[in-house]
Short mmCIF file of C-alpha atoms in Angstrom, two decimals:
data_model
loop_
_atom_site.label_atom_id
_atom_site.label_comp_id
_atom_site.label_asym_id
_atom_site.label_seq_id
_atom_site.Cartn_x
_atom_site.Cartn_y
_atom_site.Cartn_z
CA UNK A 14 -76.76 -26.34 32.93
CA UNK A 15 -77.49 -27.97 29.70
CA UNK A 16 -75.18 -30.16 27.77
CA UNK A 17 -74.75 -27.44 25.19
CA UNK A 18 -73.85 -24.80 27.78
CA UNK A 19 -71.33 -27.13 29.41
CA UNK A 20 -69.81 -27.85 26.02
CA UNK A 21 -69.66 -24.10 25.19
CA UNK A 22 -68.11 -23.34 28.59
CA UNK A 23 -65.38 -25.95 28.04
CA UNK A 24 -64.67 -24.61 24.54
CA UNK A 25 -64.47 -21.07 25.92
CA UNK A 26 -62.02 -22.20 28.62
CA UNK A 27 -59.87 -24.01 26.02
CA UNK A 28 -59.91 -20.98 23.70
CA UNK A 29 -59.07 -18.66 26.61
CA UNK A 30 -56.14 -20.91 27.58
CA UNK A 31 -54.87 -20.96 23.96
CA UNK A 32 -55.12 -17.16 23.74
CA UNK A 33 -53.17 -16.80 26.99
CA UNK A 34 -50.48 -19.20 25.65
CA UNK A 35 -50.29 -17.23 22.40
CA UNK A 36 -49.90 -13.97 24.34
CA UNK A 37 -47.14 -15.53 26.45
CA UNK A 38 -45.44 -16.92 23.32
CA UNK A 39 -45.79 -13.55 21.64
CA UNK A 40 -44.14 -11.85 24.62
CA UNK A 41 -41.34 -14.46 24.60
CA UNK A 42 -40.87 -14.01 20.84
CA UNK A 43 -40.80 -10.23 21.25
CA UNK A 44 -38.18 -10.59 24.01
CA UNK A 45 -36.08 -12.89 21.80
CA UNK A 46 -36.28 -10.53 18.85
CA UNK A 47 -36.05 -7.13 20.49
CA UNK A 48 -35.06 -7.76 24.12
CA UNK A 49 -37.13 -7.11 27.17
CA UNK A 50 -37.24 -6.95 30.94
CA UNK A 51 -37.29 -10.75 31.24
CA UNK A 52 -34.04 -11.04 29.28
CA UNK A 53 -31.15 -12.66 31.16
CA UNK A 54 -27.93 -10.72 31.79
CA UNK A 55 -25.49 -11.22 28.92
CA UNK A 56 -28.22 -12.58 26.64
CA UNK A 57 -28.50 -10.66 23.37
CA UNK A 58 -31.71 -10.25 21.45
CA UNK A 59 -31.88 -11.44 17.85
CA UNK A 60 -31.85 -7.87 16.55
CA UNK A 61 -28.73 -7.09 18.64
CA UNK A 62 -27.01 -10.20 17.25
CA UNK A 63 -27.89 -9.21 13.68
CA UNK A 64 -26.62 -5.68 14.34
CA UNK A 65 -23.33 -7.00 15.72
CA UNK A 66 -22.93 -9.32 12.72
CA UNK A 67 -23.68 -6.48 10.30
CA UNK A 68 -21.19 -4.16 12.01
CA UNK A 69 -18.53 -6.90 11.87
CA UNK A 70 -19.22 -7.50 8.18
CA UNK A 71 -18.97 -3.77 7.44
CA UNK A 72 -15.69 -3.63 9.38
CA UNK A 73 -14.33 -6.64 7.46
CA UNK A 74 -15.41 -5.15 4.11
CA UNK A 75 -13.80 -1.84 5.03
CA UNK A 76 -10.57 -3.64 5.97
CA UNK A 77 -10.64 -5.58 2.69
CA UNK A 78 -11.11 -2.35 0.74
CA UNK A 79 -8.18 -0.77 2.60
CA UNK A 80 -6.02 -3.84 1.91
CA UNK A 81 -6.96 -3.74 -1.77
CA UNK A 82 -6.09 -0.05 -1.95
CA UNK A 83 -2.75 -0.70 -0.21
CA UNK A 84 -1.99 -3.51 -2.67
CA UNK A 85 -2.81 -1.20 -5.56
CA UNK A 86 -0.52 1.49 -4.11
CA UNK A 87 2.27 -1.07 -3.63
CA UNK A 88 1.82 -2.31 -7.21
CA UNK A 89 2.03 1.23 -8.57
CA UNK A 90 5.11 1.94 -6.43
CA UNK A 91 6.88 -1.20 -7.67
CA UNK A 92 5.85 -0.41 -11.24
CA UNK A 93 7.28 3.12 -10.94
CA UNK A 94 10.50 1.74 -9.41
CA UNK A 95 10.92 -0.73 -12.29
CA UNK A 96 10.29 1.99 -14.89
CA UNK A 97 12.77 4.28 -13.13
CA UNK A 98 15.37 1.50 -12.97
CA UNK A 99 14.94 0.76 -16.69
CA UNK A 100 15.37 4.46 -17.50
CA UNK A 101 18.50 4.70 -15.36
CA UNK A 102 20.01 1.54 -16.91
CA UNK A 103 19.25 2.71 -20.46
CA UNK A 104 20.68 6.16 -19.83
CA UNK A 105 23.76 4.48 -18.33
CA UNK A 106 24.19 2.35 -21.46
CA UNK A 107 23.77 5.42 -23.67
CA UNK A 108 26.36 7.33 -21.63
CA UNK A 109 28.78 4.38 -21.77
CA UNK A 110 28.26 4.16 -25.54
CA UNK A 111 28.96 7.89 -25.95
CA UNK A 112 32.10 7.71 -23.82
CA UNK A 113 33.26 4.60 -25.73
CA UNK A 114 32.76 6.42 -29.04
CA UNK A 115 34.61 9.46 -27.68
CA UNK A 116 37.48 7.23 -26.50
CA UNK A 117 37.68 5.56 -29.92
CA UNK A 118 37.76 8.96 -31.67
CA UNK A 119 40.52 10.16 -29.34
CA UNK A 120 42.47 6.93 -29.90
CA UNK A 121 42.23 7.41 -33.68
CA UNK A 122 43.43 11.02 -33.36
CA UNK A 123 46.36 9.94 -31.15
CA UNK A 124 47.32 7.25 -33.68
CA UNK A 125 47.10 9.78 -36.51
CA UNK A 126 49.27 12.28 -34.61
CA UNK A 127 51.70 9.49 -33.73
CA UNK A 128 52.07 8.62 -37.44
CA UNK A 129 52.59 12.31 -38.26
CA UNK A 130 55.29 12.56 -35.57
CA UNK A 131 56.97 9.41 -36.91
CA UNK A 132 56.87 10.88 -40.43
CA UNK A 133 58.30 14.18 -39.18
CA UNK A 134 61.06 12.39 -37.26
CA UNK A 135 62.01 10.39 -40.33
CA UNK A 136 62.00 13.62 -42.40
CA UNK A 137 64.20 15.33 -39.78
CA UNK A 138 66.57 12.34 -39.81
CA UNK A 139 66.72 12.49 -43.60
CA UNK A 140 67.50 16.23 -43.47
CA UNK A 141 70.23 15.63 -40.94
CA UNK A 142 71.78 13.08 -43.25
CA UNK A 143 71.65 15.55 -46.14
CA UNK A 144 73.10 18.31 -44.03
CA UNK A 145 76.14 16.41 -42.99
#
């Protein structure tokens, strides 16, 4: 063998070894990313981990949306209760005002009738004095 053929043979062996290492690394990378038969029990592939993380994020976002909706419903409920309470209180004040006005009118009428009765009694007393 010539020096050149020995040199070419060594380069071919080195290249062949590098190609075999790359194929092994590629298989390891594929197993890490997508899983494979060489995967240990309980070991998740990268894609499985990403899928689990994505599902958890979707679950968390869904829960946050439900919580936001519940808060909005609670806010609307409290708002409706406050409006209802204000309406009830105002209608109560209006009713109390009407009853107070009615009571004042009745009091004035009673006072007026009382004065008329007093006047009539004094007229009757005066007539009795004249009749005697």
